[in-house]
Amino acid sequence: MMIEANQLYKTYSIVEKELGLKGSIKAFFHPKKKQIHAVQNISLTVQKGEIIGYIGSNGSGKSTTIKMLTGVLYPDRGSVKINGLTPQKHRTAVNKQIGVLFGQKSHLRWDIPVLESFILHAKIYDVPDKVFEERLEQLIDLLQLGDFIHQPVRNLSLGQRVRCEFAAIFIHQPAVVFLDEPTIGLDASVKETIRSFIRFMNKEHQTTFLITSHDMQDIESLCGRIFIIDKGKKVYDGSLTKLREKFSTVKTISFKTQTPIEELFQINGFRFEKIDSYHFNIHYQTDIYTNAQVINQIFDHYSIEDLAIKELTIENIVKQIYEEGLDE
């Protein structure tokens, strides 16, 4: 097992402060603390060669979990093992087996050419010269780095820099890679380059990936399994296919009205979602209502300018889970 997390808990204490100077003085002398339960009873196992999507809304506990898995934070309770080793106790050994890419943390030196950062990375991880040369050649080819590998990092575009960051974390050929929002801010072509690279490393080297992303295309195109966390607790752990099957009876119709609507006419069995005063979504169970029945109800109550039946995406499913929870 490459990742084993058992009943993880992590709680933070924050000082609650009233507004203004008086509030600041009061908080300094008589601080009032509030407990934030960032992670509560999270257990997770990931096998060698698996690609798992670890998803949740902002503040759900994703980053805190990854920091515990990589040894940056100690859990208050519970245990973590990476390929049989405890990250907090065997930091050096674990660091040689993992690669971590966080959005704000760079593996590259800002003012020196990219290649020199790669050489330094190889020295830090004791990668033999011949092995480094072979890996570098492959990474340059897969990530299309040839045109800018001799440029300082400060001169690179975001897409170029992210590709170089990926190359850096694979110079020591990690067995487990943690990616936090790996494609955020990238254009479509660079996103596909990154996704293709992840698929290649997974197939060729059985690299295990744990990916957090708000871009559901990352999750859908790469992950066979997803783990959904909300308010620090597990909501779902299983395959994308089974999650889709669970919601396969739910359909959505999107419509636009000719005049603004402030208050919707409620219809039993339908869930309305207001986008703005003209645009709405209606969600319904296909095992209860046919498309024709729903469309007729919409036209009976509203003056419609446009209407479309929408395919249920994983993004829609996850959004619904955040809003309504998930029935077991």
mmCIF file of C-alpha atoms in Angstrom:
data_model
loop_
_atom_site.group_PDB
_atom_site.id
_atom_site.type_symbol
_atom_site.label_atom_id
_atom_site.label_comp_id
_atom_site.label_asym_id
_atom_site.label_seq_id
_atom_site.Cartn_x
_atom_site.Cartn_y
_atom_site.Cartn_z
ATOM 1 C CA MET A 1 0.000 0.000 0.000
ATOM 2 C CA MET A 2 1.496 3.350 -1.024
ATOM 3 C CA ILE A 3 -0.661 5.620 1.162
ATOM 4 C CA GLU A 4 -2.233 4.553 4.455
ATOM 5 C CA ALA A 5 -4.047 7.102 6.584
ATOM 6 C CA ASN A 6 -5.986 5.853 9.577
ATOM 7 C CA GLN A 7 -8.504 7.965 11.520
ATOM 8 C CA LEU A 8 -6.784 11.324 11.076
ATOM 9 C CA TYR A 9 -7.836 14.308 13.164
ATOM 10 C CA LYS A 10 -6.489 17.867 13.083
ATOM 11 C CA THR A 11 -7.841 20.828 15.057
ATOM 12 C CA TYR A 12 -6.665 24.438 14.978
ATOM 13 C CA SER A 13 -7.208 27.164 17.546
ATOM 14 C CA ILE A 14 -7.902 30.664 16.271
ATOM 15 C CA VAL A 15 -8.396 33.884 18.195
ATOM 16 C CA GLU A 16 -11.763 35.542 17.683
ATOM 17 C CA LYS A 17 -11.345 39.319 17.644
ATOM 18 C CA GLU A 18 -13.896 42.085 17.748
ATOM 19 C CA LEU A 19 -13.583 44.930 15.257
ATOM 20 C CA GLY A 20 -11.610 48.096 15.989
ATOM 21 C CA LEU A 21 -8.802 49.086 18.348
ATOM 22 C CA LYS A 22 -10.777 48.127 21.430
ATOM 23 C CA GLY A 23 -11.328 44.658 20.016
ATOM 24 C CA SER A 24 -7.609 44.265 19.254
ATOM 25 C CA ILE A 25 -6.606 45.281 22.789
ATOM 26 C CA LYS A 26 -9.205 42.973 24.323
ATOM 27 C CA ALA A 27 -8.040 40.051 22.157
ATOM 28 C CA PHE A 28 -4.417 40.704 23.162
ATOM 29 C CA PHE A 29 -5.025 40.628 26.921
ATOM 30 C CA HIS A 30 -8.008 38.272 27.035
ATOM 31 C CA PRO A 31 -7.925 36.178 23.866
ATOM 32 C CA LYS A 32 -11.049 34.225 23.079
ATOM 33 C CA LYS A 33 -10.153 31.083 21.176
ATOM 34 C CA LYS A 34 -12.268 29.062 18.805
ATOM 35 C CA GLN A 35 -11.608 25.463 17.771
ATOM 36 C CA ILE A 36 -11.595 24.696 14.042
ATOM 37 C CA HIS A 37 -11.945 20.974 13.305
ATOM 38 C CA ALA A 38 -10.106 20.901 9.972
ATOM 39 C CA VAL A 39 -9.967 17.102 9.592
ATOM 40 C CA GLN A 40 -12.178 14.625 11.423
ATOM 41 C CA ASN A 41 -11.744 10.857 11.289
ATOM 42 C CA ILE A 42 -10.332 10.633 7.759
ATOM 43 C CA SER A 43 -9.117 7.179 6.699
ATOM 44 C CA LEU A 44 -7.662 6.581 3.263
ATOM 45 C CA THR A 45 -5.713 3.819 1.523
ATOM 46 C CA VAL A 46 -4.214 4.176 -1.938
ATOM 47 C CA GLN A 47 -2.585 1.318 -3.813
ATOM 48 C CA LYS A 48 0.474 1.471 -6.043
ATOM 49 C CA GLY A 49 -0.366 2.872 -9.470
ATOM 50 C CA GLU A 50 -3.679 4.407 -8.425
ATOM 51 C CA ILE A 51 -4.724 7.936 -9.421
ATOM 52 C CA ILE A 52 -7.163 9.311 -6.881
ATOM 53 C CA GLY A 53 -8.932 12.659 -6.890
ATOM 54 C CA TYR A 54 -9.171 14.234 -3.434
ATOM 55 C CA ILE A 55 -11.798 16.928 -3.760
ATOM 56 C CA GLY A 56 -13.706 19.348 -1.610
ATOM 57 C CA SER A 57 -14.739 22.975 -1.407
ATOM 58 C CA ASN A 58 -12.452 25.685 -0.016
ATOM 59 C CA GLY A 59 -11.877 25.088 3.689
ATOM 60 C CA SER A 60 -13.024 21.471 3.528
ATOM 61 C CA GLY A 61 -9.725 20.063 4.858
ATOM 62 C CA LYS A 62 -7.976 19.018 1.628
ATOM 63 C CA SER A 63 -4.735 20.939 2.141
ATOM 64 C CA THR A 64 -4.554 20.001 5.822
ATOM 65 C CA THR A 65 -4.873 16.324 4.893
ATOM 66 C CA ILE A 66 -2.095 16.545 2.305
ATOM 67 C CA LYS A 67 0.183 18.319 4.777
ATOM 68 C CA MET A 68 -0.318 15.441 7.218
ATOM 69 C CA LEU A 69 0.247 12.837 4.502
ATOM 70 C CA THR A 70 3.511 14.498 3.451
ATOM 71 C CA GLY A 71 4.826 15.063 6.972
ATOM 72 C CA VAL A 72 4.460 18.845 7.061
ATOM 73 C CA LEU A 73 1.873 18.627 9.861
ATOM 74 C CA TYR A 74 1.490 16.146 12.696
ATOM 75 C CA PRO A 75 -2.017 14.744 13.119
ATOM 76 C CA ASP A 76 -3.597 15.279 16.540
ATOM 77 C CA ARG A 77 -4.775 11.687 16.351
ATOM 78 C CA GLY A 78 -4.391 8.871 13.856
ATOM 79 C CA SER A 79 -1.513 7.544 11.801
ATOM 80 C CA VAL A 80 0.017 7.994 8.349
ATOM 81 C CA LYS A 81 2.299 5.727 6.349
ATOM 82 C CA ILE A 82 3.797 6.343 2.917
ATOM 83 C CA ASN A 83 5.063 3.097 1.414
ATOM 84 C CA GLY A 84 5.328 1.689 4.927
ATOM 85 C CA LEU A 85 7.130 4.694 6.454
ATOM 86 C CA THR A 86 5.805 7.386 8.793
ATOM 87 C CA PRO A 87 6.494 10.785 7.175
ATOM 88 C CA GLN A 88 6.891 12.634 10.478
ATOM 89 C CA LYS A 89 9.479 10.119 11.749
ATOM 90 C CA HIS A 90 11.291 9.166 8.529
ATOM 91 C CA ARG A 91 11.296 12.546 6.793
ATOM 92 C CA THR A 92 14.416 12.065 4.650
ATOM 93 C CA ALA A 93 13.487 8.567 3.480
ATOM 94 C CA VAL A 94 9.902 9.586 2.700
ATOM 95 C CA ASN A 95 10.976 12.761 0.876
ATOM 96 C CA LYS A 96 12.990 10.624 -1.530
ATOM 97 C CA GLN A 97 9.864 8.617 -2.358
ATOM 98 C CA ILE A 98 7.394 11.458 -2.835
ATOM 99 C CA GLY A 99 6.907 14.439 -5.109
ATOM 100 C CA VAL A 100 4.809 17.400 -4.012
ATOM 101 C CA LEU A 101 3.507 20.243 -6.148
ATOM 102 C CA PHE A 102 1.677 23.028 -4.340
ATOM 103 C CA GLY A 103 0.580 26.114 -6.228
ATOM 104 C CA GLN A 104 2.643 28.589 -4.197
ATOM 105 C CA LYS A 105 5.721 26.448 -3.487
ATOM 106 C CA SER A 106 8.351 26.330 -6.216
ATOM 107 C CA HIS A 107 11.104 23.760 -6.699
ATOM 108 C CA LEU A 108 12.953 26.138 -9.032
ATOM 109 C CA ARG A 109 15.414 28.967 -8.317
ATOM 110 C CA TRP A 110 13.994 32.238 -9.624
ATOM 111 C CA ASP A 111 17.165 33.847 -10.997
ATOM 112 C CA ILE A 112 19.058 30.931 -12.535
ATOM 113 C CA PRO A 113 18.390 28.925 -15.705
ATOM 114 C CA VAL A 114 15.886 26.091 -15.386
ATOM 115 C CA LEU A 115 18.540 23.497 -16.230
ATOM 116 C CA GLU A 116 20.680 24.561 -13.267
ATOM 117 C CA SER A 117 17.695 24.121 -10.947
ATOM 118 C CA PHE A 118 17.279 20.601 -12.324
ATOM 119 C CA ILE A 119 20.967 19.832 -11.752
ATOM 120 C CA LEU A 120 20.718 21.113 -8.173
ATOM 121 C CA HIS A 121 17.604 19.000 -7.608
ATOM 122 C CA ALA A 122 19.433 15.897 -8.856
ATOM 123 C CA LYS A 123 22.324 16.566 -6.462
ATOM 124 C CA ILE A 124 19.992 17.022 -3.484
ATOM 125 C CA TYR A 125 18.320 13.671 -4.214
ATOM 126 C CA ASP A 126 21.576 11.840 -5.043
ATOM 127 C CA VAL A 127 20.492 10.989 -8.589
ATOM 128 C CA PRO A 128 23.485 9.515 -10.504
ATOM 129 C CA ASP A 129 24.682 11.645 -13.430
ATOM 130 C CA LYS A 130 23.865 9.048 -16.088
ATOM 131 C CA VAL A 131 20.384 8.429 -14.689
ATOM 132 C CA PHE A 132 19.796 12.185 -14.481
ATOM 133 C CA GLU A 133 20.769 12.690 -18.116
ATOM 134 C CA GLU A 134 18.412 9.935 -19.282
ATOM 135 C CA ARG A 135 15.500 11.225 -17.203
ATOM 136 C CA LEU A 136 16.110 14.817 -18.212
ATOM 137 C CA GLU A 137 16.036 13.905 -21.890
ATOM 138 C CA GLN A 138 12.696 12.156 -21.443
ATOM 139 C CA LEU A 139 11.220 14.990 -19.354
ATOM 140 C CA ILE A 140 12.272 17.616 -21.900
ATOM 141 C CA ASP A 141 10.553 15.601 -24.614
ATOM 142 C CA LEU A 142 7.345 14.811 -22.696
ATOM 143 C CA LEU A 143 6.853 18.317 -21.300
ATOM 144 C CA GLN A 144 8.213 20.206 -24.321
ATOM 145 C CA LEU A 145 10.867 22.141 -22.390
ATOM 146 C CA GLY A 146 13.539 22.446 -25.070
ATOM 147 C CA ASP A 147 12.851 26.051 -26.083
ATOM 148 C CA PHE A 148 13.266 27.562 -22.625
ATOM 149 C CA ILE A 149 15.288 25.196 -20.431
ATOM 150 C CA HIS A 150 18.274 27.579 -20.528
ATOM 151 C CA GLN A 151 16.220 30.628 -19.512
ATOM 152 C CA PRO A 152 15.912 31.962 -15.948
ATOM 153 C CA VAL A 153 12.637 30.984 -14.299
ATOM 154 C CA ARG A 154 11.643 34.656 -13.899
ATOM 155 C CA ASN A 155 11.386 34.955 -17.708
ATOM 156 C CA LEU A 156 8.963 32.048 -18.137
ATOM 157 C CA SER A 157 5.218 32.187 -18.661
ATOM 158 C CA LEU A 158 2.949 30.424 -16.170
ATOM 159 C CA GLY A 159 2.477 27.441 -18.492
ATOM 160 C CA GLN A 160 6.229 27.094 -19.066
ATOM 161 C CA ARG A 161 6.959 27.386 -15.353
ATOM 162 C CA VAL A 162 4.390 24.746 -14.363
ATOM 163 C CA ARG A 163 5.817 22.292 -16.903
ATOM 164 C CA CYS A 164 9.272 22.889 -15.422
ATOM 165 C CA GLU A 165 7.895 22.337 -11.901
ATOM 166 C CA PHE A 166 6.542 18.958 -13.025
ATOM 167 C CA ALA A 167 9.913 18.038 -14.493
ATOM 168 C CA ALA A 168 11.670 19.020 -11.258
ATOM 169 C CA ILE A 169 9.585 16.750 -9.040
ATOM 170 C CA PHE A 170 10.142 13.788 -11.384
ATOM 171 C CA ILE A 171 13.929 14.035 -11.582
ATOM 172 C CA HIS A 172 14.235 11.705 -8.576
ATOM 173 C CA GLN A 173 11.403 9.455 -9.891
ATOM 174 C CA PRO A 174 9.046 9.558 -6.880
ATOM 175 C CA ALA A 175 6.767 6.613 -6.184
ATOM 176 C CA VAL A 176 3.965 8.831 -4.847
ATOM 177 C CA VAL A 177 3.067 12.306 -6.123
ATOM 178 C CA PHE A 178 0.766 14.832 -4.435
ATOM 179 C CA LEU A 179 -0.624 17.512 -6.751
ATOM 180 C CA ASP A 180 -2.567 20.504 -5.440
ATOM 181 C CA GLU A 181 -4.464 22.318 -8.239
ATOM 182 C CA PRO A 182 -1.923 21.245 -10.896
ATOM 183 C CA THR A 183 -3.566 22.992 -13.868
ATOM 184 C CA ILE A 184 -4.996 26.140 -12.279
ATOM 185 C CA GLY A 185 -4.651 29.182 -14.530
ATOM 186 C CA LEU A 186 -3.305 27.215 -17.503
ATOM 187 C CA ASP A 187 -4.633 27.340 -21.048
ATOM 188 C CA ALA A 188 -6.274 24.297 -22.624
ATOM 189 C CA SER A 189 -3.218 23.064 -24.542
ATOM 190 C CA VAL A 190 -0.906 23.194 -21.510
ATOM 191 C CA LYS A 191 -3.549 21.471 -19.375
ATOM 192 C CA GLU A 192 -3.681 18.597 -21.849
ATOM 193 C CA THR A 193 0.133 18.385 -21.914
ATOM 194 C CA ILE A 194 0.147 18.053 -18.120
ATOM 195 C CA ARG A 195 -2.637 15.458 -18.125
ATOM 196 C CA SER A 196 -0.893 13.408 -20.817
ATOM 197 C CA PHE A 197 2.317 13.538 -18.792
ATOM 198 C CA ILE A 198 0.543 12.279 -15.661
ATOM 199 C CA ARG A 199 -1.024 9.408 -17.618
ATOM 200 C CA PHE A 200 2.357 8.476 -19.107
ATOM 201 C CA MET A 201 4.188 8.423 -15.756
ATOM 202 C CA ASN A 202 1.376 6.417 -14.210
ATOM 203 C CA LYS A 203 1.407 3.853 -17.014
ATOM 204 C CA GLU A 204 5.170 3.570 -17.488
ATOM 205 C CA HIS A 205 6.331 3.754 -13.865
ATOM 206 C CA GLN A 206 3.194 2.873 -11.877
ATOM 207 C CA THR A 207 3.492 6.252 -10.156
ATOM 208 C CA THR A 208 0.751 6.796 -7.589
ATOM 209 C CA PHE A 209 -1.008 10.177 -7.731
ATOM 210 C CA LEU A 210 -3.221 12.004 -5.255
ATOM 211 C CA ILE A 211 -4.711 15.056 -6.972
ATOM 212 C CA THR A 212 -6.739 17.917 -5.552
ATOM 213 C CA SER A 213 -8.405 20.171 -8.095
ATOM 214 C CA HIS A 214 -11.428 22.407 -8.563
ATOM 215 C CA ASP A 215 -11.173 21.690 -12.291
ATOM 216 C CA MET A 216 -13.412 18.661 -12.663
ATOM 217 C CA GLN A 217 -11.944 17.969 -16.116
ATOM 218 C CA ASP A 218 -8.695 17.091 -14.333
ATOM 219 C CA ILE A 219 -10.573 14.668 -12.122
ATOM 220 C CA GLU A 220 -12.718 13.138 -14.875
ATOM 221 C CA SER A 221 -9.851 12.658 -17.321
ATOM 222 C CA LEU A 222 -7.317 11.262 -14.827
ATOM 223 C CA CYS A 223 -8.981 9.688 -11.796
ATOM 224 C CA GLY A 224 -10.809 6.396 -11.642
ATOM 225 C CA ARG A 225 -11.541 6.970 -7.969
ATOM 226 C CA ILE A 226 -12.477 10.055 -5.986
ATOM 227 C CA PHE A 227 -12.541 10.912 -2.302
ATOM 228 C CA ILE A 228 -14.899 13.778 -1.394
ATOM 229 C CA ILE A 229 -14.316 15.664 1.844
ATOM 230 C CA ASP A 230 -16.602 18.334 3.293
ATOM 231 C CA LYS A 231 -16.170 20.199 6.588
ATOM 232 C CA GLY A 232 -13.288 17.870 7.427
ATOM 233 C CA LYS A 233 -15.321 14.674 7.065
ATOM 234 C CA LYS A 234 -15.494 11.983 4.405
ATOM 235 C CA VAL A 235 -18.550 12.253 2.189
ATOM 236 C CA TYR A 236 -17.716 9.708 -0.514
ATOM 237 C CA ASP A 237 -14.882 7.336 -1.391
ATOM 238 C CA GLY A 238 -15.305 5.236 -4.512
ATOM 239 C CA SER A 239 -15.256 5.113 -8.279
ATOM 240 C CA LEU A 240 -16.486 7.866 -10.554
ATOM 241 C CA THR A 241 -18.593 5.276 -12.349
ATOM 242 C CA LYS A 242 -20.498 4.305 -9.197
ATOM 243 C CA LEU A 243 -21.026 7.945 -8.268
ATOM 244 C CA ARG A 244 -22.504 8.629 -11.696
ATOM 245 C CA GLU A 245 -24.744 5.576 -11.378
ATOM 246 C CA LYS A 246 -25.992 6.883 -8.029
ATOM 247 C CA PHE A 247 -27.089 10.094 -9.744
ATOM 248 C CA SER A 248 -28.095 8.529 -13.063
ATOM 249 C CA THR A 249 -31.792 9.124 -12.374
ATOM 250 C CA VAL A 250 -31.260 12.867 -11.897
ATOM 251 C CA LYS A 251 -31.601 15.138 -14.932
ATOM 252 C CA THR A 252 -31.379 18.895 -15.361
ATOM 253 C CA ILE A 253 -33.216 21.232 -17.719
ATOM 254 C CA SER A 254 -31.878 24.751 -18.138
ATOM 255 C CA PHE A 255 -34.246 27.480 -19.294
ATOM 256 C CA LYS A 256 -34.375 31.231 -19.904
ATOM 257 C CA THR A 257 -37.538 33.256 -19.384
ATOM 258 C CA GLN A 258 -38.709 36.151 -21.551
ATOM 259 C CA THR A 259 -39.347 38.343 -18.504
ATOM 260 C CA PRO A 260 -37.537 38.503 -15.148
ATOM 261 C CA ILE A 261 -38.810 36.129 -12.472
ATOM 262 C CA GLU A 262 -38.142 36.959 -8.830
ATOM 263 C CA GLU A 263 -40.150 34.186 -7.179
ATOM 264 C CA LEU A 264 -40.351 30.708 -8.662
ATOM 265 C CA PHE A 265 -43.555 28.721 -8.810
ATOM 266 C CA GLN A 266 -42.764 25.604 -6.774
ATOM 267 C CA ILE A 267 -43.632 22.240 -8.311
ATOM 268 C CA ASN A 268 -43.581 19.151 -6.096
ATOM 269 C CA GLY A 269 -40.730 16.791 -6.883
ATOM 270 C CA PHE A 270 -38.645 19.400 -8.723
ATOM 271 C CA ARG A 271 -35.609 21.243 -7.373
ATOM 272 C CA PHE A 272 -35.166 24.721 -8.825
ATOM 273 C CA GLU A 273 -31.852 26.541 -9.045
ATOM 274 C CA LYS A 274 -31.885 30.268 -9.771
ATOM 275 C CA ILE A 275 -28.915 31.578 -11.773
ATOM 276 C CA ASP A 276 -30.297 35.100 -12.171
ATOM 277 C CA SER A 277 -33.721 36.666 -12.803
ATOM 278 C CA TYR A 278 -33.880 35.175 -16.309
ATOM 279 C CA HIS A 279 -31.917 31.907 -16.088
ATOM 280 C CA PHE A 280 -32.898 28.819 -14.092
ATOM 281 C CA ASN A 281 -32.122 25.126 -13.748
ATOM 282 C CA ILE A 282 -34.669 22.512 -12.750
ATOM 283 C CA HIS A 283 -33.516 19.131 -11.405
ATOM 284 C CA TYR A 284 -35.799 16.104 -11.351
ATOM 285 C CA GLN A 285 -35.883 12.313 -11.055
ATOM 286 C CA THR A 286 -36.214 10.558 -14.409
ATOM 287 C CA ASP A 287 -37.719 7.508 -12.707
ATOM 288 C CA ILE A 288 -40.633 9.740 -11.606
ATOM 289 C CA TYR A 289 -41.015 12.257 -14.436
ATOM 290 C CA THR A 290 -40.422 12.107 -18.170
ATOM 291 C CA ASN A 291 -38.670 14.932 -19.997
ATOM 292 C CA ALA A 292 -41.956 15.838 -21.698
ATOM 293 C CA GLN A 293 -43.799 16.137 -18.381
ATOM 294 C CA VAL A 294 -41.190 18.499 -16.971
ATOM 295 C CA ILE A 295 -41.024 20.620 -20.119
ATOM 296 C CA ASN A 296 -44.817 20.927 -20.175
ATOM 297 C CA GLN A 297 -44.812 22.096 -16.554
ATOM 298 C CA ILE A 298 -42.191 24.736 -17.356
ATOM 299 C CA PHE A 299 -44.137 26.085 -20.344
ATOM 300 C CA ASP A 300 -47.366 26.055 -18.315
ATOM 301 C CA HIS A 301 -45.906 28.395 -15.695
ATOM 302 C CA TYR A 302 -43.381 30.580 -17.539
ATOM 303 C CA SER A 303 -42.875 32.445 -20.818
ATOM 304 C CA ILE A 304 -39.830 30.652 -22.190
ATOM 305 C CA GLU A 305 -37.231 32.123 -24.533
ATOM 306 C CA ASP A 306 -34.789 29.202 -24.536
ATOM 307 C CA LEU A 307 -34.618 25.696 -23.053
ATOM 308 C CA ALA A 308 -32.072 22.849 -23.069
ATOM 309 C CA ILE A 309 -31.722 19.422 -21.470
ATOM 310 C CA LYS A 310 -28.299 19.270 -19.803
ATOM 311 C CA GLU A 311 -26.106 16.222 -19.402
ATOM 312 C CA LEU A 312 -25.194 15.492 -15.789
ATOM 313 C CA THR A 313 -21.490 16.216 -15.272
ATOM 314 C CA ILE A 314 -19.305 15.246 -12.342
ATOM 315 C CA GLU A 315 -19.143 18.972 -11.514
ATOM 316 C CA ASN A 316 -22.945 19.087 -11.196
ATOM 317 C CA ILE A 317 -22.907 15.968 -9.032
ATOM 318 C CA VAL A 318 -20.224 17.284 -6.683
ATOM 319 C CA LYS A 319 -21.970 20.645 -6.390
ATOM 320 C CA GLN A 320 -25.203 18.884 -5.446
ATOM 321 C CA ILE A 321 -23.367 16.790 -2.837
ATOM 322 C CA TYR A 322 -21.898 19.934 -1.251
ATOM 323 C CA GLU A 323 -25.338 21.553 -1.108
ATOM 324 C CA GLU A 324 -27.486 18.597 -0.068
ATOM 325 C CA GLY A 325 -25.173 15.869 1.197
ATOM 326 C CA LEU A 326 -25.108 12.292 -0.051
ATOM 327 C CA ASP A 327 -27.580 9.620 0.977
ATOM 328 C CA GLU A 328 -25.917 6.276 1.592
#
